[in-house]
PDB file of C-alpha atoms in Angstrom:
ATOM      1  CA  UNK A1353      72.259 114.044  85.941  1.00 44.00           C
ATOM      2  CA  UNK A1354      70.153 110.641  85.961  1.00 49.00           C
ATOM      3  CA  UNK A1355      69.854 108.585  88.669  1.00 49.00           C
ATOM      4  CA  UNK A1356      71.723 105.350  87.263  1.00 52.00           C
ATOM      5  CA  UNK A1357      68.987 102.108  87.878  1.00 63.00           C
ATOM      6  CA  UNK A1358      69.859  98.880  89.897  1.00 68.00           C
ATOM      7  CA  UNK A1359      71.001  97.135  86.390  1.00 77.00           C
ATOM      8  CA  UNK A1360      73.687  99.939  85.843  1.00 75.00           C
ATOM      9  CA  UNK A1361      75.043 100.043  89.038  1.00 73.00           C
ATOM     10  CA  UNK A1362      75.349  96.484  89.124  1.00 78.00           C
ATOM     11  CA  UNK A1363      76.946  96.199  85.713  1.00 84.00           C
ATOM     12  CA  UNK A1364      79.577  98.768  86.622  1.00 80.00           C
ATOM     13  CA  UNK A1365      80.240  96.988  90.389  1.00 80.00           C
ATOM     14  CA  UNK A1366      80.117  93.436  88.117  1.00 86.00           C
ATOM     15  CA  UNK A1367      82.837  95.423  85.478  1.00 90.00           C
ATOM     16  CA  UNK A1368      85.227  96.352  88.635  1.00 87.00           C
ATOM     17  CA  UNK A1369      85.086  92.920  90.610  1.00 89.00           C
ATOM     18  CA  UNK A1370      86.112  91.808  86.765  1.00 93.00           C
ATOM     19  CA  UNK A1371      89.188  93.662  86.984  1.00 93.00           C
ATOM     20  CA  UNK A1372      89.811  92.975  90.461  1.00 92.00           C
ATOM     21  CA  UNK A1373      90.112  89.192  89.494  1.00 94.00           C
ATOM     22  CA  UNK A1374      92.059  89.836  86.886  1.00 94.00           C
ATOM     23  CA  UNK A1375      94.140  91.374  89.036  1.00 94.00           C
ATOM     24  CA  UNK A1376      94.422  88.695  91.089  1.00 95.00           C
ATOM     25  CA  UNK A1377      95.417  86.442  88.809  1.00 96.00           C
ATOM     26  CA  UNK A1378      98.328  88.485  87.258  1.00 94.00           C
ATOM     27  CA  UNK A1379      99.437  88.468  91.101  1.00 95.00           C
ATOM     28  CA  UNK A1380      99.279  84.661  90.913  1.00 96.00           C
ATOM     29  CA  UNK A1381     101.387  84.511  87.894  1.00 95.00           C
ATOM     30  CA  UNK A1382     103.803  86.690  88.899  1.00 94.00           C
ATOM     31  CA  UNK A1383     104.011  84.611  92.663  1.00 95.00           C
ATOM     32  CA  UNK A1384     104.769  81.757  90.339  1.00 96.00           C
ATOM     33  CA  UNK A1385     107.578  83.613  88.434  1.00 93.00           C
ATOM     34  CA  UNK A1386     109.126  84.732  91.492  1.00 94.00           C
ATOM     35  CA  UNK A1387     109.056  81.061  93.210  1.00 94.00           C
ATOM     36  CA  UNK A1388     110.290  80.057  89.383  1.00 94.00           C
ATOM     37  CA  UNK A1389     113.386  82.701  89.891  1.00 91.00           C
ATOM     38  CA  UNK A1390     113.956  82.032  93.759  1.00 91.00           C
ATOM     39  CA  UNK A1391     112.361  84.991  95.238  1.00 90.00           C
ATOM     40  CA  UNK A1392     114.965  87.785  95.622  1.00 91.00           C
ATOM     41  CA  UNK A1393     114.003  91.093  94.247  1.00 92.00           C
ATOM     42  CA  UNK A1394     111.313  89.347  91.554  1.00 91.00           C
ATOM     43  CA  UNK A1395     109.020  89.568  95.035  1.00 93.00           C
ATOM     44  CA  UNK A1396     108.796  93.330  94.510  1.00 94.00           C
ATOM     45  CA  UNK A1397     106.159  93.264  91.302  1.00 94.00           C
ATOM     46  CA  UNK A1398     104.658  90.747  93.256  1.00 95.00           C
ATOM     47  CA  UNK A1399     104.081  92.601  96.742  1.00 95.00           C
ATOM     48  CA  UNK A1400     103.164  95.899  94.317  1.00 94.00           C
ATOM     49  CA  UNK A1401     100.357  93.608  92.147  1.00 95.00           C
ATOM     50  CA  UNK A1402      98.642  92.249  95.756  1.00 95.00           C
ATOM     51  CA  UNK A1403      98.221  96.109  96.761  1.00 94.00           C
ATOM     52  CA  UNK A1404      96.675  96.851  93.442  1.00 94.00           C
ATOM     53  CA  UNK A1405      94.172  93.908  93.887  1.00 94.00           C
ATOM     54  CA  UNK A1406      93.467  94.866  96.982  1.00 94.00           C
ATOM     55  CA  UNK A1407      93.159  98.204  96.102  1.00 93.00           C
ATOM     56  CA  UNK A1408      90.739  97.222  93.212  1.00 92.00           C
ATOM     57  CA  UNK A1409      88.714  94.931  95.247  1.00 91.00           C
ATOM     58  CA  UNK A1410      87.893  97.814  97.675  1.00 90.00           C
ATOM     59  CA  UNK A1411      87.244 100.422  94.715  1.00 86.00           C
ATOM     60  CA  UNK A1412      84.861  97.804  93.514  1.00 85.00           C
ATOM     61  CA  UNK A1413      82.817  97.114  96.895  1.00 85.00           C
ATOM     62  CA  UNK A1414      83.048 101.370  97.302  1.00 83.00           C
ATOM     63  CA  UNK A1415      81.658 102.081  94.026  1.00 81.00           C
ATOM     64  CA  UNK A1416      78.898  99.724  93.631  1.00 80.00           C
ATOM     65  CA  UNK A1417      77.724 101.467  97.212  1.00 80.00           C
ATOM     66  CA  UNK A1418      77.806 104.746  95.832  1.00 79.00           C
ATOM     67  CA  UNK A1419      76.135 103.805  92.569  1.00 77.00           C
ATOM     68  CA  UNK A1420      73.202 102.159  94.543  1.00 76.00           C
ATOM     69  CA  UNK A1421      72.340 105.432  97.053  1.00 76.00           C
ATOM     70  CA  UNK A1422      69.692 107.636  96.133  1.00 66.00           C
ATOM     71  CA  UNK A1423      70.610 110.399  95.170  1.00 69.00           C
ATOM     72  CA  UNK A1424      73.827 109.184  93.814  1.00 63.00           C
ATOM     73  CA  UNK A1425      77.254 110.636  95.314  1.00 64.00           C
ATOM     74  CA  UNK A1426      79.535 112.020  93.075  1.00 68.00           C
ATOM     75  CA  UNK A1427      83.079 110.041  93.260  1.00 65.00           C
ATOM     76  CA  UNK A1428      86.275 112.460  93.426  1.00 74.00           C
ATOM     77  CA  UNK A1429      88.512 112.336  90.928  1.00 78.00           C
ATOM     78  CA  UNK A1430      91.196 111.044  94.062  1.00 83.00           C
ATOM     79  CA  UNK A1431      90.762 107.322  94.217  1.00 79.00           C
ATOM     80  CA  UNK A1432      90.173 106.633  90.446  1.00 80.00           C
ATOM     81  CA  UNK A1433      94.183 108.620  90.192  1.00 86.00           C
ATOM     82  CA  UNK A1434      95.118 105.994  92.972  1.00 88.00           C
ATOM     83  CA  UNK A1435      94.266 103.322  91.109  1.00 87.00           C
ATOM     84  CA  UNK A1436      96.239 104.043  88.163  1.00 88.00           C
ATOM     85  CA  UNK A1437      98.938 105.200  90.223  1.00 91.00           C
ATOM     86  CA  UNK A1438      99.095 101.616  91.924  1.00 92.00           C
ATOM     87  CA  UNK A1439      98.754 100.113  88.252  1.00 91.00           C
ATOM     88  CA  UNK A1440     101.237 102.113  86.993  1.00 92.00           C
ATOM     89  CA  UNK A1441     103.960 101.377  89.379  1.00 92.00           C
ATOM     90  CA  UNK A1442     102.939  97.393  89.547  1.00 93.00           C
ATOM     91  CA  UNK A1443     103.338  97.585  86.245  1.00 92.00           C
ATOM     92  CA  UNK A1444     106.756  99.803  86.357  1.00 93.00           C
ATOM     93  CA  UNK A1445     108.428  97.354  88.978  1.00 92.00           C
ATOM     94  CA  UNK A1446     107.684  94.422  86.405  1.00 90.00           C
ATOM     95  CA  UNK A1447     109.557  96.136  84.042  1.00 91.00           C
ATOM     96  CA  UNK A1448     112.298  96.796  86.320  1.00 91.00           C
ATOM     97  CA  UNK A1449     112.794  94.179  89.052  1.00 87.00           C
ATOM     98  CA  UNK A1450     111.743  90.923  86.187  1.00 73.00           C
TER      99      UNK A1450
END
């Protein structure tokens, strides 16, 4: 395995704070089309889409770390699953609850 150089690691942290944001701003639209529908139950996709930002901002910060320590550490295949778990089910309670 090659060591990944400073340029990769911070293309693939840059790629993750990308989808972080992204993210974010799905949480912001669905804030406003909760407030739009007077809170109630349309809060639940929201509450689910700010864990799953949050969740993405942290996997972000994590994995550029990793990806700049020599020698590189191997991520498990545990929080990558618990990210698209928390996508999944954001996306799931849009579905259901909007």
């Amino acid at each position: 395995m090659t060591t990944p150089d400073g340029a990769q690691a911070e293309r693939t942290g840059l790629a993750w704070r990308r989808t972080a944001l992204a993210s974010a701003a799905c949480t912001v639209l669905l804030l406003h089309s909760a407030a739009q529908r007077h809170w109630g139950v349309s809060l639940v996709p929201v509450l689910f889409a700010a864990v799953t930002s949050a969740l993405l901002a942290a996997v972000a910060a994590r994995r550029e770390r990793v990806l700049r320590t020599a020698p590189p550490v191997v991520m498990g295949p545990a929080l990558p699953a618990v990210v698209s778990l928390a996508v999944t089910m954001t996306a799931t309670s849009v579905v259901v609850f909007h």
